[in-house]
Structure formats: structure tokens, C-alpha cells
mmCIF file of C-alpha atoms in Angstrom:
data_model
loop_
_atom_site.group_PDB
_atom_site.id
_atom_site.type_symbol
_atom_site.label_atom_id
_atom_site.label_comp_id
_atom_site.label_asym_id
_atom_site.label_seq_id
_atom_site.Cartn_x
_atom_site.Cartn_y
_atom_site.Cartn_z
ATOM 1 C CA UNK A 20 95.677 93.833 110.363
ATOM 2 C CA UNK A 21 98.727 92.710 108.626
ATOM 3 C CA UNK A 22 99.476 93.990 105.303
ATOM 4 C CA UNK A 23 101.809 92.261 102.406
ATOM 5 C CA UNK A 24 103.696 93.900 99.811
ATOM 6 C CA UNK A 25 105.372 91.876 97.026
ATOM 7 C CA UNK A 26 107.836 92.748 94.495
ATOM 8 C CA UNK A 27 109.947 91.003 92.232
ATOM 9 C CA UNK A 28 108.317 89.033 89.423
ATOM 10 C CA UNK A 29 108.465 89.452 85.842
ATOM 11 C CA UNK A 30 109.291 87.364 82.581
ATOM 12 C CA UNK A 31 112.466 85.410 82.008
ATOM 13 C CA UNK A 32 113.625 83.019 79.503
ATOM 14 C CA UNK A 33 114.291 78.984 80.596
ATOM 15 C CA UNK A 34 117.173 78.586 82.905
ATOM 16 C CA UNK A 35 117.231 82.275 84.256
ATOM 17 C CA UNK A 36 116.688 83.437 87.767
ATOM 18 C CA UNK A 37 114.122 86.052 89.698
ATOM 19 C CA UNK A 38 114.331 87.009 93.020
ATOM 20 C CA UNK A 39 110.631 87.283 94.642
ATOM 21 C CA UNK A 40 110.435 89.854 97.800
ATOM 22 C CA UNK A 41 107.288 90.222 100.269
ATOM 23 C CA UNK A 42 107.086 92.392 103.510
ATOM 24 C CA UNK A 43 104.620 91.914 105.921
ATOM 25 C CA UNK A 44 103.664 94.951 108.109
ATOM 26 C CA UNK A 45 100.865 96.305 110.395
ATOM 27 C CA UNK A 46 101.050 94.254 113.673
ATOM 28 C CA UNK A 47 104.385 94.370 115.691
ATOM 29 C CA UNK A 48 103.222 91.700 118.172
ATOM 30 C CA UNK A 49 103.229 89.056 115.398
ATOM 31 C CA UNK A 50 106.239 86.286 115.210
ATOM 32 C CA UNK A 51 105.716 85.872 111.199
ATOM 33 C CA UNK A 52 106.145 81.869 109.394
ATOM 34 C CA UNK A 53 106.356 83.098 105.814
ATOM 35 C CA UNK A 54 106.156 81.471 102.706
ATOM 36 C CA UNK A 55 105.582 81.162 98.777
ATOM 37 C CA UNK A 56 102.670 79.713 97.289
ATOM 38 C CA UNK A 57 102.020 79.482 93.093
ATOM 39 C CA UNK A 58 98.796 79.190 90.719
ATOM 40 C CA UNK A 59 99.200 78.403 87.092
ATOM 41 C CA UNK A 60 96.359 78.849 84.713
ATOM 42 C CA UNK A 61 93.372 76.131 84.993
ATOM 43 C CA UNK A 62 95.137 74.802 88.818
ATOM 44 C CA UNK A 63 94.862 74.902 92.005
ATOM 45 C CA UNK A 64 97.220 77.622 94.259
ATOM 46 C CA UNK A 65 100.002 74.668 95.530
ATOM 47 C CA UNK A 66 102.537 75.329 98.480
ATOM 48 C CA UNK A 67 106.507 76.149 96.899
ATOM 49 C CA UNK A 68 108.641 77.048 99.801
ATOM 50 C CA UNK A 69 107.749 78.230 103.181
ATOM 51 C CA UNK A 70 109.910 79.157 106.402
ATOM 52 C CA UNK A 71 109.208 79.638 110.065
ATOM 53 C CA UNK A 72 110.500 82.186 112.032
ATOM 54 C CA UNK A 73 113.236 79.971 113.528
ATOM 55 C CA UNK A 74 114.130 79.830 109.921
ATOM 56 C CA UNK A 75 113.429 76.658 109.556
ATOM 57 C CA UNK A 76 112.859 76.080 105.789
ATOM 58 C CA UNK A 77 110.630 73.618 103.506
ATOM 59 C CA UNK A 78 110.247 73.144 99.444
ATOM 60 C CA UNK A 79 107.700 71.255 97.020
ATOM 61 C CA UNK A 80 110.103 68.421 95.549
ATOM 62 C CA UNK A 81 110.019 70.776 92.057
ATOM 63 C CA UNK A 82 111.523 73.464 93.979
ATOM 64 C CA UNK A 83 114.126 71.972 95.869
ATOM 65 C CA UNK A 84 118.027 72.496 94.311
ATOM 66 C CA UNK A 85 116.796 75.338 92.505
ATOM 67 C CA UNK A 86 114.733 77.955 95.135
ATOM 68 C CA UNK A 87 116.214 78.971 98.171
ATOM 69 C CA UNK A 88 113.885 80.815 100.668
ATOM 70 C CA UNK A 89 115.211 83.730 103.747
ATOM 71 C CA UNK A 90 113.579 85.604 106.064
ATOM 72 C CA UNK A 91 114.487 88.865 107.799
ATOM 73 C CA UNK A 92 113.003 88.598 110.811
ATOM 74 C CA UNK A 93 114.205 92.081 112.190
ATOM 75 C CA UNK A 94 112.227 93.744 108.728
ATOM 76 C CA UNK A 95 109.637 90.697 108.292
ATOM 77 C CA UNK A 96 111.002 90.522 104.810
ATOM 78 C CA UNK A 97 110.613 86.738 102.905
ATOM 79 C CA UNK A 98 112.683 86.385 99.384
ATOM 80 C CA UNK A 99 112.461 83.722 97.282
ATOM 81 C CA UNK A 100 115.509 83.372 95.099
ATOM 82 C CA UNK A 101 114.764 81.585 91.825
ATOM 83 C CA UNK A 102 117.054 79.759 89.218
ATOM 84 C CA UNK A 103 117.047 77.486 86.437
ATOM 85 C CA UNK A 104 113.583 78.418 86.465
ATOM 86 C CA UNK A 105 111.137 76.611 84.003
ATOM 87 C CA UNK A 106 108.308 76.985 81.682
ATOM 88 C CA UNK A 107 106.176 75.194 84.052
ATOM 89 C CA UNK A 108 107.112 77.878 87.044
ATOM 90 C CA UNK A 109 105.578 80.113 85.123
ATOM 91 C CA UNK A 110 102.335 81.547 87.539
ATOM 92 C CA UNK A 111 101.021 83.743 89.873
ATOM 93 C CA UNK A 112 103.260 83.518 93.128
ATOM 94 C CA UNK A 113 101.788 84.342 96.131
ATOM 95 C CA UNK A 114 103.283 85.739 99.257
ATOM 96 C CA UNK A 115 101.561 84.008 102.667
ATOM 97 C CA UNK A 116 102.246 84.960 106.073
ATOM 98 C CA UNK A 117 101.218 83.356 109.543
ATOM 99 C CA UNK A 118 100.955 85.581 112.517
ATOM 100 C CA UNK A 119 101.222 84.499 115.573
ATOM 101 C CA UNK A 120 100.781 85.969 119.004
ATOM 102 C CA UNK A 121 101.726 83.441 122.114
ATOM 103 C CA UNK A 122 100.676 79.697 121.551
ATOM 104 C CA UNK A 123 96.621 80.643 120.720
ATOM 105 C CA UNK A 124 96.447 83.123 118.180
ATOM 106 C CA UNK A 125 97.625 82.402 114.283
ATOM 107 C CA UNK A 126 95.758 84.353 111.084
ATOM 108 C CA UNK A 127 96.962 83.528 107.957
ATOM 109 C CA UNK A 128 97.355 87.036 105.384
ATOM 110 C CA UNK A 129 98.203 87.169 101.950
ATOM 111 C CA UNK A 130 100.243 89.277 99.716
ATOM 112 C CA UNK A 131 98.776 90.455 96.314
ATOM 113 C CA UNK A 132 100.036 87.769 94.355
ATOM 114 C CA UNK A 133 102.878 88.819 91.572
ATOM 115 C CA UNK A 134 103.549 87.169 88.086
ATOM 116 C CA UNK A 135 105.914 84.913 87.074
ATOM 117 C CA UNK A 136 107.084 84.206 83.482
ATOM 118 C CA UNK A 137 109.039 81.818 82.193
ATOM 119 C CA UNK A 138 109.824 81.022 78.364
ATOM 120 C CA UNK A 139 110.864 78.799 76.648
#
């Protein structure tokens, strides 16, 4: 069992930053793809950044410029630095992890989910 622990969000006015944190834990044998995915009020939980553990790194078109994912792959740490941020960031942002063990086991996990804020 793998077990996600986020940190990080709060409430920030338009144009400030947040750094998101989430650290995945319980299974050494897994090689961890990490990533961030959002729900606003009244939608559906959509995909913002993810990154595999060759650090190879991806962003929904309304993140790219402003988020920049990392990974620690040594702590199985995945941040989520955040500027210019919007009013229409503002949601729940959830941390998602993919475990795999060798080429035929993957289980997704994830995190708690932590708020995000943003005013106008």
C-alpha cells in the first residue's frame, strides 16, 4: 500500500505563486510517475502536470509557462511550483502517483487532495 501526503496549498491573490508538495511512501519496490490533477466546483477532476520517473515532464496547455513540475526520486517527493496563478486555478489539487513494479504491475494511489485559492 502506498500512502500520499500533500502539503502546500492555501489562498493567494491573482498573479501570486504556491508551491504544492506530495510524498508517496509505503512500498520501496515501486518506480513512482507522479503527477497533479485539479477539480473546481461543479467539474470534472482534469490532468495539470504529470512526470515520469525519468523525469520526463507534461502540462495541460493552461499550465504550461506558468507551473513547473520535479520529482525527487531518491525521497519520492513531486512539487508543483505555481505562478501567475489565476482565479480559475482556484480548486482542489490532487496528488496522483503510479507504481510500478517490472513491466506488469502499475496501481494508481492518490493523495488527499489540498485546496487551492486564488482571488481576484
Amino acid at each position: 500500500q502506498v500512502q500520499l501526503v500533500e502539503s502546500g496549498g492555501g489562498s493567494v491573490q491573482a498573479g501570486g505563486s504556491l508551491r504544492l508538495s506530495c510524498a508517496a511512501s509505503g512500498n520501496n519496490a515501486c518506480m513512482y510517475d507522479m503527477g497533479w490533477y485539479r477539480q473546481a466546483p461543479g467539474k470534472e477532476r482534469e490532468f495539470v502536470s504529470g512526470i515520469n520517473s525519468d523525469r520526463t515532464a507534461s502540462y495541460t496547455d493552461s499550465a504550461k509557462g506558468r507551473f513547473t513540475i520535479s520529482q525527487d526520486n531518491a525521497k519520492n517527493t513531486v512539487d508543483l511550483q505555481m505562478t501567475s496563478l489565476k482565479p480559475e486555478d482556484t480548486a482542489i489539487y490532487y496528488c496522483r502517483t503510479v507504481c510500478r513494479i517490472g513491466s506488469s504491475f502499475a496501481h494508481i494511489y492518490w493523495g488527499q487532495g489540498t485546496q487551492v485559492t486564488v482571488s481576484s
